[in-house]
């Protein structure tokens, strides 16, 4: 967690996830430019504007739209985890600095999953950070079906999945 947190710029939208059944926390991070673009597009802009330099705090509207976006991601995360275990991700507080998010100790291992989006002709990413103690117990369930596949089948599946995901349309 410490290495990951140190690389984040300030401000970053850090949205803390409470995972009560496991008594751990995770975080969904969005960079400031992505947040600005979400608001710009929401209000009918083309998403090509730039955030004012030196703006450290997020506006109430930026905060509100980020929470709506993250709430949708959290809903999808609950569905994605169902085949492995029932986990109730709850959206907690939002911070702009990793110091205040305090989701793990500096030496705690975490799993970081990045997602890339294209909005207004520009590429953005957001990341989901979950503690390794949550992911490790189900890793064998995720990997179980792939061990018997031949490498060629795996490569073909990966190529097909990548093509399908690239062609998917998502409404925001």
C-alpha positions as YAML, in Angstrom:
chain: A
units: angstrom
residues:
- id: 1
  name: UNK
  ca: [0.00, 0.00, 0.00]
- id: 2
  name: UNK
  ca: [2.78, 2.41, 0.85]
- id: 3
  name: UNK
  ca: [4.45, 2.17, -2.57]
- id: 4
  name: UNK
  ca: [1.12, 2.59, -4.33]
- id: 5
  name: UNK
  ca: [0.01, 5.53, -2.17]
- id: 6
  name: UNK
  ca: [3.29, 7.42, -2.69]
- id: 7
  name: UNK
  ca: [2.86, 7.45, -6.48]
- id: 8
  name: UNK
  ca: [-0.59, 9.08, -6.36]
- id: 9
  name: UNK
  ca: [-0.71, 12.80, -7.17]
- id: 10
  name: UNK
  ca: [-2.65, 15.23, -4.98]
- id: 11
  name: UNK
  ca: [-5.47, 15.72, -5.65]
- id: 12
  name: UNK
  ca: [-6.69, 12.23, -6.46]
- id: 13
  name: UNK
  ca: [-10.22, 11.10, -5.79]
- id: 14
  name: UNK
  ca: [-9.76, 8.29, -3.28]
- id: 15
  name: UNK
  ca: [-13.06, 6.57, -2.55]
- id: 16
  name: UNK
  ca: [-12.75, 4.25, 0.43]
- id: 17
  name: UNK
  ca: [-14.54, 0.90, 0.33]
- id: 18
  name: UNK
  ca: [-15.61, -0.64, 3.64]
- id: 19
  name: UNK
  ca: [-15.60, -4.43, 3.49]
- id: 20
  name: UNK
  ca: [-17.16, -5.12, 6.86]
- id: 21
  name: UNK
  ca: [-17.44, -8.93, 6.77]
- id: 22
  name: UNK
  ca: [-13.66, -9.13, 6.34]
- id: 23
  name: UNK
  ca: [-12.94, -6.02, 8.45]
- id: 24
  name: UNK
  ca: [-10.71, -4.55, 5.73]
- id: 25
  name: UNK
  ca: [-10.77, -1.55, 3.44]
- id: 26
  name: UNK
  ca: [-10.14, -0.97, -0.23]
- id: 27
  name: UNK
  ca: [-10.16, 2.11, -2.43]
- id: 28
  name: UNK
  ca: [-11.22, 3.20, -5.90]
- id: 29
  name: UNK
  ca: [-9.00, 5.96, -7.27]
- id: 30
  name: UNK
  ca: [-9.75, 8.46, -10.04]
- id: 31
  name: UNK
  ca: [-7.32, 11.14, -11.12]
- id: 32
  name: UNK
  ca: [-8.36, 14.80, -11.09]
- id: 33
  name: UNK
  ca: [-8.52, 15.09, -14.90]
- id: 34
  name: UNK
  ca: [-10.90, 12.14, -15.10]
- id: 35
  name: UNK
  ca: [-13.15, 13.72, -12.45]
- id: 36
  name: UNK
  ca: [-13.19, 17.04, -14.33]
- id: 37
  name: UNK
  ca: [-14.04, 15.27, -17.60]
- id: 38
  name: UNK
  ca: [-16.92, 13.36, -15.97]
- id: 39
  name: UNK
  ca: [-18.45, 16.66, -14.85]
- id: 40
  name: UNK
  ca: [-17.78, 18.35, -18.19]
- id: 41
  name: UNK
  ca: [-19.53, 15.59, -20.14]
- id: 42
  name: UNK
  ca: [-22.39, 15.41, -17.61]
- id: 43
  name: UNK
  ca: [-23.16, 19.08, -18.24]
- id: 44
  name: UNK
  ca: [-23.05, 18.70, -22.03]
- id: 45
  name: UNK
  ca: [-19.40, 19.52, -22.69]
- id: 46
  name: UNK
  ca: [-17.19, 17.65, -25.11]
- id: 47
  name: UNK
  ca: [-14.86, 16.36, -22.38]
- id: 48
  name: UNK
  ca: [-11.86, 18.12, -23.87]
- id: 49
  name: UNK
  ca: [-11.57, 20.90, -21.31]
- id: 50
  name: UNK
  ca: [-8.73, 21.09, -18.83]
- id: 51
  name: UNK
  ca: [-8.92, 21.36, -15.06]
- id: 52
  name: UNK
  ca: [-7.64, 24.61, -13.59]
- id: 53
  name: UNK
  ca: [-4.04, 24.25, -12.43]
- id: 54
  name: UNK
  ca: [-3.59, 24.53, -8.69]
- id: 55
  name: UNK
  ca: [-7.13, 23.35, -7.84]
- id: 56
  name: UNK
  ca: [-6.60, 21.08, -4.87]
- id: 57
  name: UNK
  ca: [-10.16, 20.50, -3.65]
- id: 58
  name: UNK
  ca: [-12.94, 18.90, -5.66]
- id: 59
  name: UNK
  ca: [-16.12, 20.92, -6.06]
- id: 60
  name: UNK
  ca: [-19.37, 19.59, -4.54]
- id: 61
  name: UNK
  ca: [-20.58, 18.70, -8.05]
- id: 62
  name: UNK
  ca: [-17.37, 16.81, -8.83]
- id: 63
  name: UNK
  ca: [-17.69, 14.94, -5.54]
- id: 64
  name: UNK
  ca: [-21.34, 14.09, -6.21]
- id: 65
  name: UNK
  ca: [-20.70, 12.75, -9.72]
- id: 66
  name: UNK
  ca: [-17.68, 10.74, -8.56]
- id: 67
  name: UNK
  ca: [-19.83, 9.12, -5.86]
- id: 68
  name: UNK
  ca: [-22.46, 8.20, -8.49]
- id: 69
  name: UNK
  ca: [-19.76, 6.69, -10.72]
- id: 70
  name: UNK
  ca: [-18.12, 4.80, -7.86]
- id: 71
  name: UNK
  ca: [-21.50, 3.57, -6.57]
- id: 72
  name: UNK
  ca: [-22.12, 1.99, -9.99]
- id: 73
  name: UNK
  ca: [-18.65, 0.38, -9.91]
- id: 74
  name: UNK
  ca: [-19.29, -0.95, -6.38]
- id: 75
  name: UNK
  ca: [-22.59, -2.47, -7.50]
- id: 76
  name: UNK
  ca: [-20.81, -4.25, -10.35]
- id: 77
  name: UNK
  ca: [-18.06, -5.42, -7.99]
- id: 78
  name: UNK
  ca: [-20.63, -7.09, -5.74]
- id: 79
  name: UNK
  ca: [-21.99, -8.99, -8.75]
- id: 80
  name: UNK
  ca: [-18.50, -9.93, -9.96]
- id: 81
  name: UNK
  ca: [-17.53, -11.41, -6.58]
- id: 82
  name: UNK
  ca: [-20.75, -13.47, -6.20]
- id: 83
  name: UNK
  ca: [-19.36, -16.63, -7.87]
- id: 84
  name: UNK
  ca: [-16.50, -16.67, -5.34]
- id: 85
  name: UNK
  ca: [-18.06, -15.30, -2.16]
- id: 86
  name: UNK
  ca: [-20.71, -12.84, -1.05]
- id: 87
  name: UNK
  ca: [-19.00, -9.56, -0.22]
- id: 88
  name: UNK
  ca: [-20.81, -6.40, 0.67]
- id: 89
  name: UNK
  ca: [-18.68, -3.49, -0.51]
- id: 90
  name: UNK
  ca: [-19.89, -0.25, 1.09]
- id: 91
  name: UNK
  ca: [-18.75, 3.13, -0.17]
- id: 92
  name: UNK
  ca: [-17.21, 5.05, 2.71]
- id: 93
  name: UNK
  ca: [-15.63, 8.48, 2.77]
- id: 94
  name: UNK
  ca: [-13.82, 10.21, -0.08]
- id: 95
  name: UNK
  ca: [-10.42, 11.84, 0.29]
- id: 96
  name: UNK
  ca: [-7.96, 13.72, -1.91]
- id: 97
  name: UNK
  ca: [-4.78, 12.48, -0.24]
- id: 98
  name: UNK
  ca: [-3.71, 8.89, 0.49]
- id: 99
  name: UNK
  ca: [-2.57, 10.02, 3.93]
- id: 100
  name: UNK
  ca: [-6.19, 10.63, 4.94]
- id: 101
  name: UNK
  ca: [-7.63, 7.55, 3.20]
- id: 102
  name: UNK
  ca: [-5.75, 5.17, 5.56]
- id: 103
  name: UNK
  ca: [-6.96, 1.96, 3.98]
- id: 104
  name: UNK
  ca: [-3.92, -0.12, 4.99]
- id: 105
  name: UNK
  ca: [-0.58, 0.03, 6.75]
- id: 106
  name: UNK
  ca: [2.34, 1.08, 4.56]
- id: 107
  name: UNK
  ca: [3.77, -2.43, 4.36]
- id: 108
  name: UNK
  ca: [0.45, -4.20, 3.68]
- id: 109
  name: UNK
  ca: [0.29, -5.90, 0.26]
- id: 110
  name: UNK
  ca: [-2.55, -4.84, -2.02]
- id: 111
  name: UNK
  ca: [-3.92, -5.92, -5.40]
- id: 112
  name: UNK
  ca: [-4.28, -3.05, -7.88]
- id: 113
  name: UNK
  ca: [-6.56, -3.48, -10.89]
- id: 114
  name: UNK
  ca: [-6.60, -0.73, -13.51]
- id: 115
  name: UNK
  ca: [-9.34, 0.05, -16.00]
- id: 116
  name: UNK
  ca: [-8.97, 2.34, -19.02]
- id: 117
  name: UNK
  ca: [-11.79, 4.43, -20.47]
- id: 118
  name: UNK
  ca: [-12.00, 6.76, -23.44]
- id: 119
  name: UNK
  ca: [-14.11, 9.86, -22.82]
- id: 120
  name: UNK
  ca: [-14.26, 12.83, -25.13]
- id: 121
  name: UNK
  ca: [-11.52, 11.30, -27.26]
- id: 122
  name: UNK
  ca: [-9.11, 11.14, -24.29]
- id: 123
  name: UNK
  ca: [-7.97, 8.11, -22.34]
- id: 124
  name: UNK
  ca: [-8.44, 7.93, -18.60]
- id: 125
  name: UNK
  ca: [-8.05, 5.22, -16.03]
- id: 126
  name: UNK
  ca: [-9.34, 4.36, -12.62]
- id: 127
  name: UNK
  ca: [-7.99, 1.76, -10.23]
- id: 128
  name: UNK
  ca: [-9.52, -0.58, -7.71]
- id: 129
  name: UNK
  ca: [-7.21, -1.39, -4.82]
- id: 130
  name: UNK
  ca: [-8.11, -4.31, -2.57]
- id: 131
  name: UNK
  ca: [-6.10, -5.82, 0.28]
- id: 132
  name: UNK
  ca: [-4.24, -8.98, -0.61]
- id: 133
  name: UNK
  ca: [-5.85, -10.67, 2.42]
- id: 134
  name: UNK
  ca: [-9.20, -10.42, 0.60]
- id: 135
  name: UNK
  ca: [-7.99, -11.62, -2.80]
- id: 136
  name: UNK
  ca: [-5.55, -14.39, -1.83]
- id: 137
  name: UNK
  ca: [-8.13, -16.83, -0.32]
- id: 138
  name: UNK
  ca: [-10.10, -16.93, -3.61]
- id: 139
  name: UNK
  ca: [-7.16, -16.92, -6.01]
- id: 140
  name: UNK
  ca: [-7.23, -20.73, -6.33]
- id: 141
  name: UNK
  ca: [-10.93, -20.56, -7.32]
- id: 142
  name: UNK
  ca: [-10.19, -18.02, -10.04]
- id: 143
  name: UNK
  ca: [-7.23, -19.96, -11.43]
- id: 144
  name: UNK
  ca: [-8.72, -23.49, -11.14]
- id: 145
  name: UNK
  ca: [-10.19, -23.76, -14.65]
- id: 146
  name: UNK
  ca: [-7.20, -22.29, -16.45]
- id: 147
  name: UNK
  ca: [-4.52, -24.73, -15.34]
- id: 148
  name: UNK
  ca: [-5.61, -27.55, -17.66]
- id: 149
  name: UNK
  ca: [-5.89, -25.37, -20.78]
- id: 150
  name: UNK
  ca: [-3.21, -25.46, -23.40]
- id: 151
  name: UNK
  ca: [-1.25, -22.26, -23.89]
- id: 152
  name: UNK
  ca: [-2.69, -21.79, -27.41]
- id: 153
  name: UNK
  ca: [-6.27, -22.01, -26.10]
- id: 154
  name: UNK
  ca: [-5.45, -19.50, -23.40]
- id: 155
  name: UNK
  ca: [-3.91, -17.10, -25.92]
- id: 156
  name: UNK
  ca: [-6.90, -17.46, -28.26]
- id: 157
  name: UNK
  ca: [-9.32, -16.83, -25.38]
- id: 158
  name: UNK
  ca: [-7.35, -13.79, -24.27]
- id: 159
  name: UNK
  ca: [-7.30, -12.33, -27.79]
- id: 160
  name: UNK
  ca: [-11.03, -12.90, -28.25]
- id: 161
  name: UNK
  ca: [-11.85, -11.39, -24.84]
- id: 162
  name: UNK
  ca: [-9.71, -8.35, -25.56]
- id: 163
  name: UNK
  ca: [-11.44, -7.79, -28.90]
- id: 164
  name: UNK
  ca: [-14.89, -8.18, -27.35]
- id: 165
  name: UNK
  ca: [-14.11, -5.79, -24.52]
- id: 166
  name: UNK
  ca: [-12.71, -3.20, -26.92]
- id: 167
  name: UNK
  ca: [-15.93, -3.34, -28.95]
- id: 168
  name: UNK
  ca: [-18.18, -2.99, -25.88]
- id: 169
  name: UNK
  ca: [-20.07, 0.25, -25.44]
- id: 170
  name: UNK
  ca: [-20.70, 1.61, -21.98]
- id: 171
  name: UNK
  ca: [-23.12, 4.38, -21.11]
- id: 172
  name: UNK
  ca: [-22.10, 6.83, -18.42]
...
